[in-house]
Tab-separated table of N, CA and C in Angstrom:
chain	number	residue	atom	x	y	z
A	1	MET	N	-16.182	324.674	-58.147
A	1	MET	CA	-17.488	325.061	-57.283
A	1	MET	C	-17.743	323.782	-56.647
A	2	PRO	N	-17.937	323.754	-55.128
A	2	PRO	CA	-18.097	322.897	-54.283
A	2	PRO	C	-19.398	322.041	-54.734
A	3	SER	N	-19.704	321.098	-54.506
A	3	SER	CA	-20.761	320.057	-54.909
A	3	SER	C	-21.908	320.318	-53.869
A	4	THR	N	-23.174	319.896	-53.977
A	4	THR	CA	-24.224	319.980	-52.966
A	4	THR	C	-23.634	319.291	-51.683
A	5	THR	N	-23.303	318.007	-52.051
A	5	THR	CA	-22.764	317.137	-50.939
A	5	THR	C	-21.687	317.659	-50.129
A	6	HIS	N	-20.844	318.474	-50.592
A	6	HIS	CA	-19.737	319.047	-49.700
A	6	HIS	C	-20.313	320.090	-48.811
A	7	ARG	N	-21.165	320.960	-49.452
A	7	ARG	CA	-21.967	321.994	-48.476
A	7	ARG	C	-22.635	321.486	-47.624
A	8	LEU	N	-23.333	320.333	-47.681
A	8	LEU	CA	-24.121	319.948	-46.744
A	8	LEU	C	-23.213	319.227	-45.571
A	9	ALA	N	-22.349	318.562	-46.118
A	9	ALA	CA	-21.209	318.104	-45.139
A	9	ALA	C	-20.579	319.001	-44.252
A	10	ALA	N	-20.063	320.181	-45.015
A	10	ALA	CA	-19.560	321.294	-44.126
A	10	ALA	C	-20.631	322.061	-43.016
A	11	ALA	N	-21.662	322.021	-43.704
A	11	ALA	CA	-22.900	322.731	-42.580
A	11	ALA	C	-23.160	321.474	-41.366
A	12	ALA	N	-23.128	320.240	-41.699
A	12	ALA	CA	-23.295	319.531	-40.647
A	12	ALA	C	-22.109	319.296	-39.570
A	13	ALA	N	-20.949	319.454	-40.363
A	13	ALA	CA	-19.543	319.629	-39.440
A	13	ALA	C	-19.571	320.697	-38.459
A	14	ALA	N	-20.070	321.899	-39.142
A	14	ALA	CA	-20.129	323.318	-38.310
A	14	ALA	C	-20.939	323.046	-37.185
A	15	LEU	N	-22.244	322.317	-37.583
A	15	LEU	CA	-23.326	322.245	-36.547
A	15	LEU	C	-22.872	321.395	-35.323
A	16	ALA	N	-22.032	320.282	-35.638
A	16	ALA	CA	-21.559	319.244	-34.835
A	16	ALA	C	-20.640	319.855	-33.918
A	17	VAL	N	-19.672	320.837	-34.219
A	17	VAL	CA	-18.978	321.513	-33.323
A	17	VAL	C	-19.414	322.541	-32.524
A	18	LEU	N	-20.697	322.858	-32.710
A	18	LEU	CA	-21.151	323.896	-31.765
A	18	LEU	C	-21.424	323.573	-30.392
A	19	PRO	N	-22.061	322.298	-30.070
A	19	PRO	CA	-21.941	322.044	-28.593
A	19	PRO	C	-20.760	321.829	-27.924
A	20	GLY	N	-19.658	321.604	-28.764
A	20	GLY	CA	-18.176	321.516	-28.096
A	20	GLY	C	-17.811	322.867	-27.779
A	21	VAL	N	-17.937	323.725	-28.686
A	21	VAL	CA	-17.684	325.199	-28.445
A	21	VAL	C	-18.394	325.855	-27.190
A	22	ALA	N	-19.693	325.401	-27.065
A	22	ALA	CA	-20.587	325.876	-26.014
A	22	ALA	C	-19.965	325.215	-24.593
A	23	ALA	N	-19.591	324.058	-24.650
A	23	ALA	CA	-18.991	323.157	-23.523
A	23	ALA	C	-17.846	323.958	-22.831
A	24	ALA	N	-17.033	324.664	-23.891
A	24	ALA	CA	-15.870	325.191	-23.539
A	24	ALA	C	-16.021	326.613	-22.714
A	25	GLN	N	-17.047	327.026	-22.647
A	25	GLN	CA	-17.476	328.438	-22.196
A	25	GLN	C	-17.439	328.204	-20.612
A	26	GLN	N	-17.057	329.329	-19.921
A	26	GLN	CA	-17.086	329.376	-18.427
A	26	GLN	C	-18.234	329.572	-17.818
A	27	PRO	N	-18.478	328.682	-16.853
A	27	PRO	CA	-19.894	328.735	-16.070
A	27	PRO	C	-20.018	330.073	-15.391
A	28	THR	N	-21.379	330.162	-15.250
A	28	THR	CA	-21.411	331.642	-14.671
A	28	THR	C	-22.060	331.437	-13.293
A	29	GLY	N	-21.951	330.274	-12.528
A	29	GLY	CA	-22.131	330.104	-11.265
A	29	GLY	C	-23.798	329.942	-11.071
A	30	GLN	N	-24.580	329.910	-11.963
A	30	GLN	CA	-26.083	329.739	-11.722
A	30	GLN	C	-26.292	328.190	-12.404
A	31	PHE	N	-27.351	327.657	-11.674
A	31	PHE	CA	-27.696	326.325	-12.141
A	31	PHE	C	-28.018	326.517	-13.667
A	32	SER	N	-27.575	325.399	-14.414
A	32	SER	CA	-28.219	325.337	-15.768
A	32	SER	C	-27.829	324.084	-16.163
A	33	LEU	N	-28.524	323.656	-17.397
A	33	LEU	CA	-28.211	322.618	-17.929
A	33	LEU	C	-27.080	322.257	-18.635
A	34	SER	N	-26.426	321.221	-18.895
A	34	SER	CA	-25.230	321.104	-19.675
A	34	SER	C	-25.270	321.454	-21.222
A	35	PRO	N	-24.700	322.041	-21.847
A	35	PRO	CA	-24.816	322.210	-23.334
A	35	PRO	C	-25.432	320.884	-23.941
A	36	LEU	N	-25.139	319.812	-23.793
A	36	LEU	CA	-25.360	318.512	-24.283
A	36	LEU	C	-26.958	318.293	-24.118
A	37	ALA	N	-27.430	318.481	-22.716
A	37	ALA	CA	-28.808	318.622	-22.271
A	37	ALA	C	-29.811	319.705	-22.986
A	38	GLN	N	-29.047	320.791	-23.085
A	38	GLN	CA	-29.894	321.895	-23.765
A	38	GLN	C	-29.925	321.517	-25.140
A	39	PHE	N	-29.054	321.093	-25.816
A	39	PHE	CA	-29.122	320.586	-27.184
A	39	PHE	C	-30.392	319.697	-27.485
A	40	ALA	N	-30.322	318.666	-26.579
A	40	ALA	CA	-31.197	317.412	-26.644
A	40	ALA	C	-32.592	318.066	-26.139
A	41	VAL	N	-32.759	318.864	-25.133
A	41	VAL	CA	-34.168	319.305	-24.917
A	41	VAL	C	-34.704	320.114	-26.008
A	42	ALA	N	-33.925	321.191	-26.492
A	42	ALA	CA	-34.463	322.062	-27.605
A	42	ALA	C	-34.670	321.363	-28.994
A	43	GLY	N	-33.607	320.510	-29.200
A	43	GLY	CA	-33.713	319.837	-30.521
A	43	GLY	C	-34.822	318.843	-30.321
A	44	GLY	N	-34.958	318.129	-29.382
A	44	GLY	CA	-35.953	317.060	-29.207
A	44	GLY	C	-37.305	317.509	-29.014
A	45	TYR	N	-37.523	318.670	-28.500
A	45	TYR	CA	-38.821	319.363	-28.411
A	45	TYR	C	-39.213	319.926	-29.868
A	46	SER	N	-38.541	320.378	-30.579
A	46	SER	CA	-38.709	320.857	-31.765
A	46	SER	C	-38.998	319.614	-32.729
A	47	LEU	N	-38.257	318.585	-32.840
A	47	LEU	CA	-38.443	317.403	-33.416
A	47	LEU	C	-39.834	316.769	-33.237
A	48	VAL	N	-40.118	316.677	-31.927
A	48	VAL	CA	-41.418	315.876	-31.622
A	48	VAL	C	-42.659	316.675	-32.020
A	49	VAL	N	-42.712	318.010	-31.406
A	49	VAL	CA	-43.945	318.769	-31.884
A	49	VAL	C	-43.858	319.055	-33.174
A	50	GLY	N	-42.724	319.306	-34.015
A	50	GLY	CA	-42.720	319.454	-35.646
A	50	GLY	C	-43.204	318.206	-36.022
A	51	ALA	N	-42.851	317.066	-35.619
A	51	ALA	CA	-43.430	315.882	-36.059
A	51	ALA	C	-44.794	315.556	-36.022
A	52	LEU	N	-45.376	316.053	-34.753
A	52	LEU	CA	-46.727	316.070	-34.707
A	52	LEU	C	-47.373	317.097	-35.761
A	53	MET	N	-47.075	318.040	-35.910
A	53	MET	CA	-47.408	319.097	-36.796
A	53	MET	C	-47.403	318.573	-38.290
A	54	LEU	N	-46.554	318.271	-38.597
A	54	LEU	CA	-46.445	317.348	-39.932
A	54	LEU	C	-47.255	316.132	-40.338
A	55	ALA	N	-47.359	315.418	-39.244
A	55	ALA	CA	-48.252	314.273	-39.281
A	55	ALA	C	-49.778	314.499	-39.034
A	56	ALA	N	-50.255	315.451	-38.215
A	56	ALA	CA	-51.523	315.823	-38.097
A	56	ALA	C	-51.731	317.058	-38.842
A	57	ALA	N	-51.422	317.822	-39.271
A	57	ALA	CA	-51.864	318.861	-40.153
A	57	ALA	C	-50.761	319.173	-41.176
A	58	PRO	N	-50.548	318.311	-42.175
A	58	PRO	CA	-49.645	318.532	-43.151
A	58	PRO	C	-49.739	319.680	-44.026
A	59	VAL	N	-51.185	319.890	-44.464
A	59	VAL	CA	-51.555	320.759	-45.191
A	59	VAL	C	-51.311	322.425	-44.577
A	60	TRP	N	-51.716	322.502	-43.202
A	60	TRP	CA	-51.626	323.680	-42.535
A	60	TRP	C	-50.153	323.992	-42.500
A	61	THR	N	-49.273	323.094	-42.288
A	61	THR	CA	-47.867	323.247	-42.057
A	61	THR	C	-47.239	323.464	-43.240
A	62	ARG	N	-47.534	322.899	-44.458
A	62	ARG	CA	-46.993	323.351	-45.803
A	62	ARG	C	-47.345	324.782	-46.107
A	63	ASN	N	-48.749	325.188	-45.880
A	63	ASN	CA	-49.116	326.281	-46.102
A	63	ASN	C	-48.405	327.358	-45.378
A	64	ALA	N	-48.219	327.078	-44.070
A	64	ALA	CA	-47.473	327.867	-43.142
A	64	ALA	C	-46.048	328.173	-43.741
A	65	ILE	N	-45.416	327.046	-44.143
A	65	ILE	CA	-43.981	327.212	-44.389
A	65	ILE	C	-43.987	328.217	-45.801
A	66	GLU	N	-45.036	327.855	-46.787
A	66	GLU	CA	-45.013	328.821	-47.813
A	66	GLU	C	-45.127	330.316	-47.497
A	67	ASP	N	-46.002	330.385	-46.605
A	67	ASP	CA	-46.301	332.022	-46.276
A	67	ASP	C	-45.038	332.466	-45.534
A	68	ILE	N	-44.231	331.856	-44.813
A	68	ILE	CA	-43.004	332.255	-44.254
A	68	ILE	C	-42.096	332.584	-45.483
A	69	PHE	N	-42.056	331.816	-46.463
A	69	PHE	CA	-40.870	332.149	-47.631
A	69	PHE	C	-41.541	332.996	-48.567
A	70	ASP	N	-42.757	333.308	-48.495
A	70	ASP	CA	-43.525	334.414	-49.434
A	70	ASP	C	-42.886	335.911	-48.984
A	71	ASP	N	-42.703	336.073	-47.694
A	71	ASP	CA	-42.064	337.573	-47.320
A	71	ASP	C	-41.443	337.144	-46.086
A	72	PRO	N	-39.955	336.532	-46.125
A	72	PRO	CA	-39.564	336.251	-44.715
A	72	PRO	C	-38.972	337.252	-43.976
A	73	GLY	N	-38.577	338.418	-44.584
A	73	GLY	CA	-38.067	339.582	-43.786
A	73	GLY	C	-39.313	340.120	-43.002
A	74	VAL	N	-40.602	340.154	-43.596
A	74	VAL	CA	-41.491	340.490	-42.634
A	74	VAL	C	-41.859	339.749	-41.394
A	75	VAL	N	-41.901	338.377	-41.755
A	75	VAL	CA	-42.329	337.411	-40.832
A	75	VAL	C	-41.085	337.269	-39.760
A	76	VAL	N	-40.063	337.441	-40.082
A	76	VAL	CA	-38.897	337.491	-38.946
A	76	VAL	C	-38.942	338.711	-38.123
A	77	ALA	N	-39.242	339.950	-38.814
A	77	ALA	CA	-39.338	341.209	-38.135
A	77	ALA	C	-40.421	341.090	-37.175
A	78	VAL	N	-41.593	340.606	-37.735
A	78	VAL	CA	-42.661	340.531	-36.722
A	78	VAL	C	-42.509	339.418	-35.577
A	79	GLY	N	-41.854	338.329	-36.163
A	79	GLY	CA	-41.455	337.336	-34.713
A	79	GLY	C	-40.771	337.891	-33.974
A	80	THR	N	-39.609	338.767	-34.096
A	80	THR	CA	-38.739	339.331	-33.318
A	80	THR	C	-39.154	340.548	-32.455
A	81	LEU	N	-39.537	341.596	-33.282
A	81	LEU	CA	-39.974	342.744	-32.608
A	81	LEU	C	-41.397	342.767	-32.194
A	82	GLY	N	-42.303	341.774	-32.725
A	82	GLY	CA	-43.691	341.712	-32.231
A	82	GLY	C	-43.734	341.077	-30.898
A	83	TYR	N	-43.005	339.819	-30.884
A	83	TYR	CA	-42.837	339.152	-29.675
A	83	TYR	C	-42.279	340.012	-28.550
A	84	LEU	N	-41.121	340.787	-28.733
A	84	LEU	CA	-40.421	341.643	-27.644
A	84	LEU	C	-41.404	342.718	-27.239
A	85	GLY	N	-42.035	343.419	-28.347
A	85	GLY	CA	-43.038	344.395	-27.974
A	85	GLY	C	-44.165	344.125	-27.185
A	86	ILE	N	-44.963	342.848	-27.663
A	86	ILE	CA	-45.927	342.208	-26.656
A	86	ILE	C	-45.647	342.052	-25.308
A	87	VAL	N	-44.291	341.432	-25.033
A	87	VAL	CA	-43.946	341.078	-23.729
A	87	VAL	C	-43.662	342.442	-23.027
A	88	ILE	N	-43.154	343.396	-23.451
A	88	ILE	CA	-42.756	344.834	-22.786
A	88	ILE	C	-44.088	345.632	-22.567
A	89	GLY	N	-45.000	345.430	-23.564
A	89	GLY	CA	-46.589	345.885	-23.322
A	89	GLY	C	-47.303	345.352	-22.221
A	90	LEU	N	-47.337	343.892	-22.202
A	90	LEU	CA	-48.016	343.265	-21.037
A	90	LEU	C	-47.368	343.563	-19.762
A	91	VAL	N	-45.762	343.549	-19.524
A	91	VAL	CA	-45.388	343.854	-18.289
A	91	VAL	C	-45.756	345.297	-17.850
A	92	LEU	N	-45.535	346.372	-18.768
A	92	LEU	CA	-46.096	347.771	-18.539
A	92	LEU	C	-47.517	347.693	-17.945
A	93	LEU	N	-48.233	346.813	-18.899
A	93	LEU	CA	-49.738	346.908	-18.444
A	93	LEU	C	-49.997	346.399	-17.098
A	94	ALA	N	-49.293	345.194	-16.695
A	94	ALA	CA	-49.345	344.861	-15.440
A	94	ALA	C	-49.031	345.699	-14.272
A	95	LEU	N	-48.616	346.936	-14.516
A	95	LEU	CA	-48.517	347.882	-13.429
A	95	LEU	C	-49.619	348.409	-12.753
A	96	THR	N	-50.654	348.372	-13.584
A	96	THR	CA	-52.069	348.884	-13.249
A	96	THR	C	-52.776	347.541	-12.691
A	97	LEU	N	-53.748	347.729	-11.924
A	97	LEU	CA	-54.503	346.677	-11.168
A	97	LEU	C	-55.452	345.983	-12.416
A	98	ILE	N	-56.040	346.596	-13.112
A	98	ILE	CA	-56.922	346.374	-14.201
A	98	ILE	C	-56.099	345.800	-15.509
A	99	GLY	N	-54.828	346.065	-15.523
A	99	GLY	CA	-54.195	345.725	-16.674
A	99	GLY	C	-53.585	344.292	-16.112
A	100	LEU	N	-53.252	343.934	-14.871
A	100	LEU	CA	-52.819	342.680	-14.410
A	100	LEU	C	-53.805	341.571	-14.867
A	101	ILE	N	-54.940	341.807	-14.913
A	101	ILE	CA	-56.159	340.924	-15.265
A	101	ILE	C	-55.998	340.499	-16.629
A	102	VAL	N	-55.493	341.462	-17.356
A	102	VAL	CA	-55.159	341.245	-18.985
A	102	VAL	C	-53.909	340.558	-19.063
A	103	THR	N	-52.787	340.914	-18.371
A	103	THR	CA	-51.444	340.504	-18.582
A	103	THR	C	-51.473	338.996	-18.441
A	104	ILE	N	-52.041	338.401	-17.524
A	104	ILE	CA	-51.856	337.065	-17.179
A	104	ILE	C	-52.267	336.169	-18.348
A	105	PRO	N	-53.535	336.224	-18.766
A	105	PRO	CA	-53.906	335.689	-20.148
A	105	PRO	C	-53.312	335.886	-21.123
A	106	GLY	N	-52.746	337.134	-21.390
A	106	GLY	CA	-51.923	337.666	-22.435
A	106	GLY	C	-50.577	336.911	-22.497
A	107	LEU	N	-49.924	336.849	-21.358
A	107	LEU	CA	-48.710	336.208	-21.251
A	107	LEU	C	-48.780	334.453	-21.600
A	108	LEU	N	-49.941	333.953	-21.134
A	108	LEU	CA	-50.341	332.624	-21.512
A	108	LEU	C	-50.354	332.400	-22.977
A	109	ALA	N	-51.404	333.265	-23.617
A	109	ALA	CA	-51.364	333.173	-24.905
A	109	ALA	C	-50.261	333.265	-25.642
A	110	LEU	N	-49.197	334.215	-25.569
A	110	LEU	CA	-48.008	334.395	-25.967
A	110	LEU	C	-47.130	333.100	-25.694
A	111	PHE	N	-47.156	332.379	-24.558
A	111	PHE	CA	-46.513	331.144	-24.233
A	111	PHE	C	-46.780	330.092	-25.358
A	112	VAL	N	-48.247	330.186	-25.506
A	112	VAL	CA	-48.742	329.162	-26.563
A	112	VAL	C	-48.277	329.221	-27.915
A	113	VAL	N	-48.023	330.630	-28.245
A	113	VAL	CA	-47.696	331.026	-29.510
A	113	VAL	C	-46.140	330.471	-29.550
A	114	ALA	N	-45.487	330.813	-28.624
A	114	ALA	CA	-44.072	330.501	-28.475
A	114	ALA	C	-43.985	328.734	-28.727
A	115	LEU	N	-44.704	328.217	-28.046
A	115	LEU	CA	-44.579	326.616	-27.990
A	115	LEU	C	-44.930	326.274	-29.313
A	116	ILE	N	-45.660	326.664	-30.154
A	116	ILE	CA	-46.067	326.244	-31.492
A	116	ILE	C	-45.128	326.765	-32.385
A	117	GLY	N	-44.842	328.126	-32.286
A	117	GLY	CA	-44.045	328.887	-33.351
A	117	GLY	C	-42.501	328.429	-33.261
A	118	THR	N	-41.966	328.171	-32.094
A	118	THR	CA	-40.730	327.373	-32.180
A	118	THR	C	-40.345	326.319	-33.052
A	119	PRO	N	-41.087	325.157	-32.958
A	119	PRO	CA	-40.831	324.230	-33.855
A	119	PRO	C	-41.121	324.413	-35.365
A	120	LEU	N	-42.192	325.404	-35.485
A	120	LEU	CA	-42.492	325.710	-36.906
A	120	LEU	C	-41.254	326.699	-37.456
A	121	GLY	N	-40.686	327.649	-36.653
A	121	GLY	CA	-39.547	328.341	-37.144
A	121	GLY	C	-38.236	327.495	-37.292
A	122	ALA	N	-37.985	326.498	-36.326
A	122	ALA	CA	-36.901	325.396	-36.882
A	122	ALA	C	-37.165	324.705	-37.961
A	123	TYR	N	-38.470	324.318	-38.342
A	123	TYR	CA	-38.740	323.720	-39.481
A	123	TYR	C	-38.533	324.524	-40.646
A	124	ALA	N	-39.055	325.799	-40.507
A	124	ALA	CA	-38.695	326.738	-41.934
A	124	ALA	C	-37.168	326.863	-41.835
A	125	VAL	N	-36.377	327.001	-40.965
A	125	VAL	CA	-34.868	327.091	-41.115
A	125	VAL	C	-34.495	325.894	-41.855
A	126	GLY	N	-34.835	324.575	-41.289
A	126	GLY	CA	-34.536	323.321	-41.891
A	126	GLY	C	-34.891	323.436	-43.388
A	127	ARG	N	-35.974	323.816	-43.615
A	127	ARG	CA	-36.446	323.455	-44.989
A	127	ARG	C	-35.560	324.574	-45.734
A	128	TRP	N	-35.141	325.834	-45.462
A	128	TRP	CA	-34.197	326.633	-46.113
A	128	TRP	C	-32.938	325.824	-46.312
A	129	LEU	N	-32.399	325.227	-45.220
A	129	LEU	CA	-30.986	324.477	-45.168
A	129	LEU	C	-30.988	323.274	-46.367
A	130	THR	N	-32.054	322.686	-46.178
A	130	THR	CA	-32.279	321.487	-46.934
A	130	THR	C	-32.595	321.986	-48.756
A	131	GLY	N	-33.235	322.976	-48.720
A	131	GLY	CA	-33.326	323.645	-50.015
A	131	GLY	C	-32.048	324.143	-50.706
A	132	LEU	N	-31.090	324.304	-49.986
A	132	LEU	CA	-29.827	324.751	-50.320
A	132	LEU	C	-28.887	323.440	-50.732
A	133	GLY	N	-29.494	322.284	-50.464
A	133	GLY	CA	-28.787	321.209	-50.679
A	133	GLY	C	-29.872	320.238	-51.859
A	134	ASP	N	-30.581	321.003	-52.137
A	134	ASP	CA	-31.565	320.338	-53.132
A	134	ASP	C	-32.299	319.103	-52.723
A	135	VAL	N	-32.545	319.137	-51.518
A	135	VAL	CA	-33.079	317.849	-50.698
A	135	VAL	C	-34.542	318.272	-50.357
A	136	ASP	N	-35.518	317.716	-51.063
A	136	ASP	CA	-36.857	317.802	-50.979
A	136	ASP	C	-37.588	316.967	-50.226
A	137	ASN	N	-37.319	317.133	-48.791
A	137	ASN	CA	-37.974	315.972	-47.833
A	137	ASN	C	-38.279	316.643	-46.660
A	138	ARG	N	-39.605	316.679	-46.333
A	138	ARG	CA	-39.996	317.588	-45.247
A	138	ARG	C	-39.331	316.851	-43.839
A	139	TRP	N	-39.087	315.733	-43.725
A	139	TRP	CA	-38.755	314.895	-42.420
A	139	TRP	C	-37.262	315.303	-42.311
A	140	ALA	N	-36.504	315.531	-43.465
A	140	ALA	CA	-35.167	315.724	-43.433
A	140	ALA	C	-35.155	317.460	-43.117
A	141	ALA	N	-35.941	318.151	-43.452
A	141	ALA	CA	-35.967	319.493	-43.205
A	141	ALA	C	-36.297	319.884	-41.827
A	142	LEU	N	-37.190	318.891	-41.086
A	142	LEU	CA	-37.623	318.874	-39.755
A	142	LEU	C	-36.356	318.489	-38.879
A	143	ALA	N	-35.763	317.545	-39.269
A	143	ALA	CA	-34.583	317.011	-38.615
A	143	ALA	C	-33.524	318.233	-38.592
A	144	ALA	N	-33.270	318.578	-39.607
A	144	ALA	CA	-32.127	319.870	-39.867
A	144	ALA	C	-32.387	320.852	-38.930
A	145	GLY	N	-33.825	321.265	-38.864
A	145	GLY	CA	-34.130	322.550	-38.202
A	145	GLY	C	-34.127	321.969	-36.803
A	146	ALA	N	-34.431	320.849	-36.237
A	146	ALA	CA	-34.216	320.682	-34.685
A	146	ALA	C	-32.742	320.444	-34.260
A	147	VAL	N	-31.847	320.216	-35.300
A	147	VAL	CA	-30.414	320.179	-35.119
A	147	VAL	C	-29.910	321.548	-34.742
A	148	VAL	N	-30.648	322.424	-35.690
A	148	VAL	CA	-29.990	323.942	-35.662
A	148	VAL	C	-30.594	324.559	-34.449
A	149	ILE	N	-31.916	324.137	-34.148
A	149	ILE	CA	-32.200	324.981	-32.753
A	149	ILE	C	-31.555	324.369	-31.506
A	150	GLY	N	-31.316	322.974	-31.509
A	150	GLY	CA	-30.679	322.432	-30.609
A	150	GLY	C	-29.138	322.824	-30.249
A	151	ALA	N	-28.643	323.017	-31.374
A	151	ALA	CA	-27.108	323.712	-31.501
A	151	ALA	C	-27.024	325.172	-31.130
A	152	VAL	N	-27.836	326.045	-31.325
A	152	VAL	CA	-27.774	327.388	-31.002
A	152	VAL	C	-28.471	327.467	-29.507
A	153	SER	N	-29.322	326.588	-29.016
A	153	SER	CA	-29.845	326.678	-27.623
A	153	SER	C	-28.622	326.178	-26.648
A	154	ALA	N	-27.675	325.566	-27.236
A	154	ALA	CA	-26.640	325.115	-26.426
A	154	ALA	C	-25.650	326.051	-26.102
A	155	ILE	N	-25.539	327.124	-26.852
A	155	ILE	CA	-24.364	328.113	-26.735
A	155	ILE	C	-24.747	328.771	-25.450
A	156	PRO	N	-23.771	328.992	-24.531
A	156	PRO	CA	-24.106	329.824	-23.418
A	156	PRO	C	-24.233	331.439	-23.749
A	157	LEU	N	-24.868	332.177	-22.975
A	157	LEU	CA	-24.901	333.463	-23.134
A	157	LEU	C	-25.811	333.759	-24.446
A	158	LEU	N	-25.242	333.523	-25.551
A	158	LEU	CA	-25.928	333.689	-26.895
A	158	LEU	C	-26.962	332.819	-27.186
A	159	GLY	N	-27.224	331.662	-26.515
A	159	GLY	CA	-28.125	330.787	-27.072
A	159	GLY	C	-29.502	331.286	-27.123
A	160	ASP	N	-30.042	331.945	-25.943
A	160	ASP	CA	-31.474	332.338	-25.928
A	160	ASP	C	-31.546	333.258	-27.074
A	161	LEU	N	-30.696	334.074	-27.390
A	161	LEU	CA	-30.851	335.236	-28.401
A	161	LEU	C	-31.093	334.329	-29.801
A	162	LEU	N	-30.117	333.495	-29.996
A	162	LEU	CA	-30.120	332.643	-31.223
A	162	LEU	C	-31.397	331.836	-31.360
A	163	ASN	N	-31.619	331.247	-30.125
A	163	ASN	CA	-32.908	330.517	-30.382
A	163	ASN	C	-34.064	331.411	-30.830
A	164	ALA	N	-34.325	332.381	-30.235
A	164	ALA	CA	-35.321	333.587	-30.589
A	164	ALA	C	-34.980	333.729	-32.096
A	165	VAL	N	-34.100	333.909	-32.594
A	165	VAL	CA	-33.974	334.197	-33.994
A	165	VAL	C	-34.345	333.071	-35.002
A	166	VAL	N	-33.981	331.979	-34.530
A	166	VAL	CA	-34.402	330.643	-35.279
A	166	VAL	C	-35.738	330.472	-35.116
A	167	ALA	N	-36.578	330.650	-33.979
A	167	ALA	CA	-37.912	330.619	-33.877
A	167	ALA	C	-38.783	331.686	-34.372
A	168	SER	N	-38.126	332.722	-34.747
A	168	SER	CA	-38.990	334.044	-34.989
A	168	SER	C	-39.609	333.879	-36.348
A	169	PRO	N	-39.143	333.257	-37.344
A	169	PRO	CA	-40.198	333.013	-38.422
A	169	PRO	C	-41.661	332.197	-38.095
A	170	GLY	N	-41.579	331.268	-37.235
A	170	GLY	CA	-42.856	330.662	-36.798
A	170	GLY	C	-43.468	331.507	-35.811
A	171	ILE	N	-43.041	332.247	-35.065
A	171	ILE	CA	-43.925	333.061	-34.080
A	171	ILE	C	-44.329	334.231	-34.958
A	172	GLY	N	-43.423	334.813	-35.794
A	172	GLY	CA	-44.146	335.850	-36.662
A	172	GLY	C	-45.135	335.579	-37.512
A	173	LEU	N	-45.095	334.368	-38.036
A	173	LEU	CA	-46.330	333.800	-38.913
A	173	LEU	C	-47.686	333.803	-38.029
A	174	LEU	N	-47.309	333.156	-36.830
A	174	LEU	CA	-48.518	332.988	-36.042
A	174	LEU	C	-49.173	334.347	-35.644
A	175	LEU	N	-48.120	335.292	-35.286
A	175	LEU	CA	-48.702	336.435	-34.692
A	175	LEU	C	-49.422	337.297	-36.049
A	176	LEU	N	-48.839	337.071	-37.121
A	176	LEU	CA	-49.437	337.937	-38.486
A	176	LEU	C	-50.818	337.278	-38.742
A	177	ARG	N	-51.026	335.733	-38.541
A	177	ARG	CA	-52.126	334.987	-38.823
A	177	ARG	C	-53.163	335.452	-37.824
A	178	GLY	N	-52.798	335.704	-36.258
A	178	GLY	CA	-53.547	335.932	-35.221
A	178	GLY	C	-54.079	337.511	-35.437
A	179	LYS	N	-53.324	338.322	-36.006
A	179	LYS	CA	-53.837	339.599	-36.545
A	179	LYS	C	-54.840	339.749	-37.347
A	180	GLU	N	-54.636	338.885	-38.483
A	180	GLU	CA	-55.409	338.708	-39.574
A	180	GLU	C	-56.925	337.978	-39.210
A	181	SER	N	-56.870	337.235	-38.258
A	181	SER	CA	-58.065	336.539	-37.811
A	181	SER	C	-59.022	337.459	-36.789
A	182	LEU	N	-58.159	338.578	-36.222
A	182	LEU	CA	-58.915	339.431	-35.325
A	182	LEU	C	-59.412	340.513	-36.068
A	183	LEU	N	-58.592	340.975	-36.966
A	183	LEU	CA	-58.878	342.237	-37.881
A	183	LEU	C	-59.813	342.002	-39.046
A	184	GLY	N	-59.937	340.722	-39.336
A	184	GLY	CA	-60.616	340.170	-40.479
A	184	GLY	C	-60.014	340.484	-41.680
């Protein structure tokens, strides 16, 4: 049976190879950032905002991660399907003049949820990965999650979809907490 160190080394090697695989993909002719730049932007954003969350609100962040791990299936489903459903609903609502007034603030609110939920989701994924290796360090978990979200963001064509999957636990938790605060 492989040791924890070997598993962590294998996972790190797999993540290190992803940007190279992404760079080998054929360009689509559209302007886009290089895979390395996408890796740096997505990973760096999650690392910086996640560090701010851990430093400024450590109890809230710890409780959020515990809530994610209490029922991860529901949180991921709400993060993925709820986000998509809200976007589609707001776009359909924008077809009416009155709906357009609601759509703009709705999309801005959803954008804020994604800005906070993405690093939270990356941290949750990093926490899960470091838990596999019996590492109990929140900063290591944040760094691992930032590497994961950076790596999946660098993959052409599938990067946005994989980024949404990694971010979905954080977005789902924020949507669920928002629903609870609205409905009591």
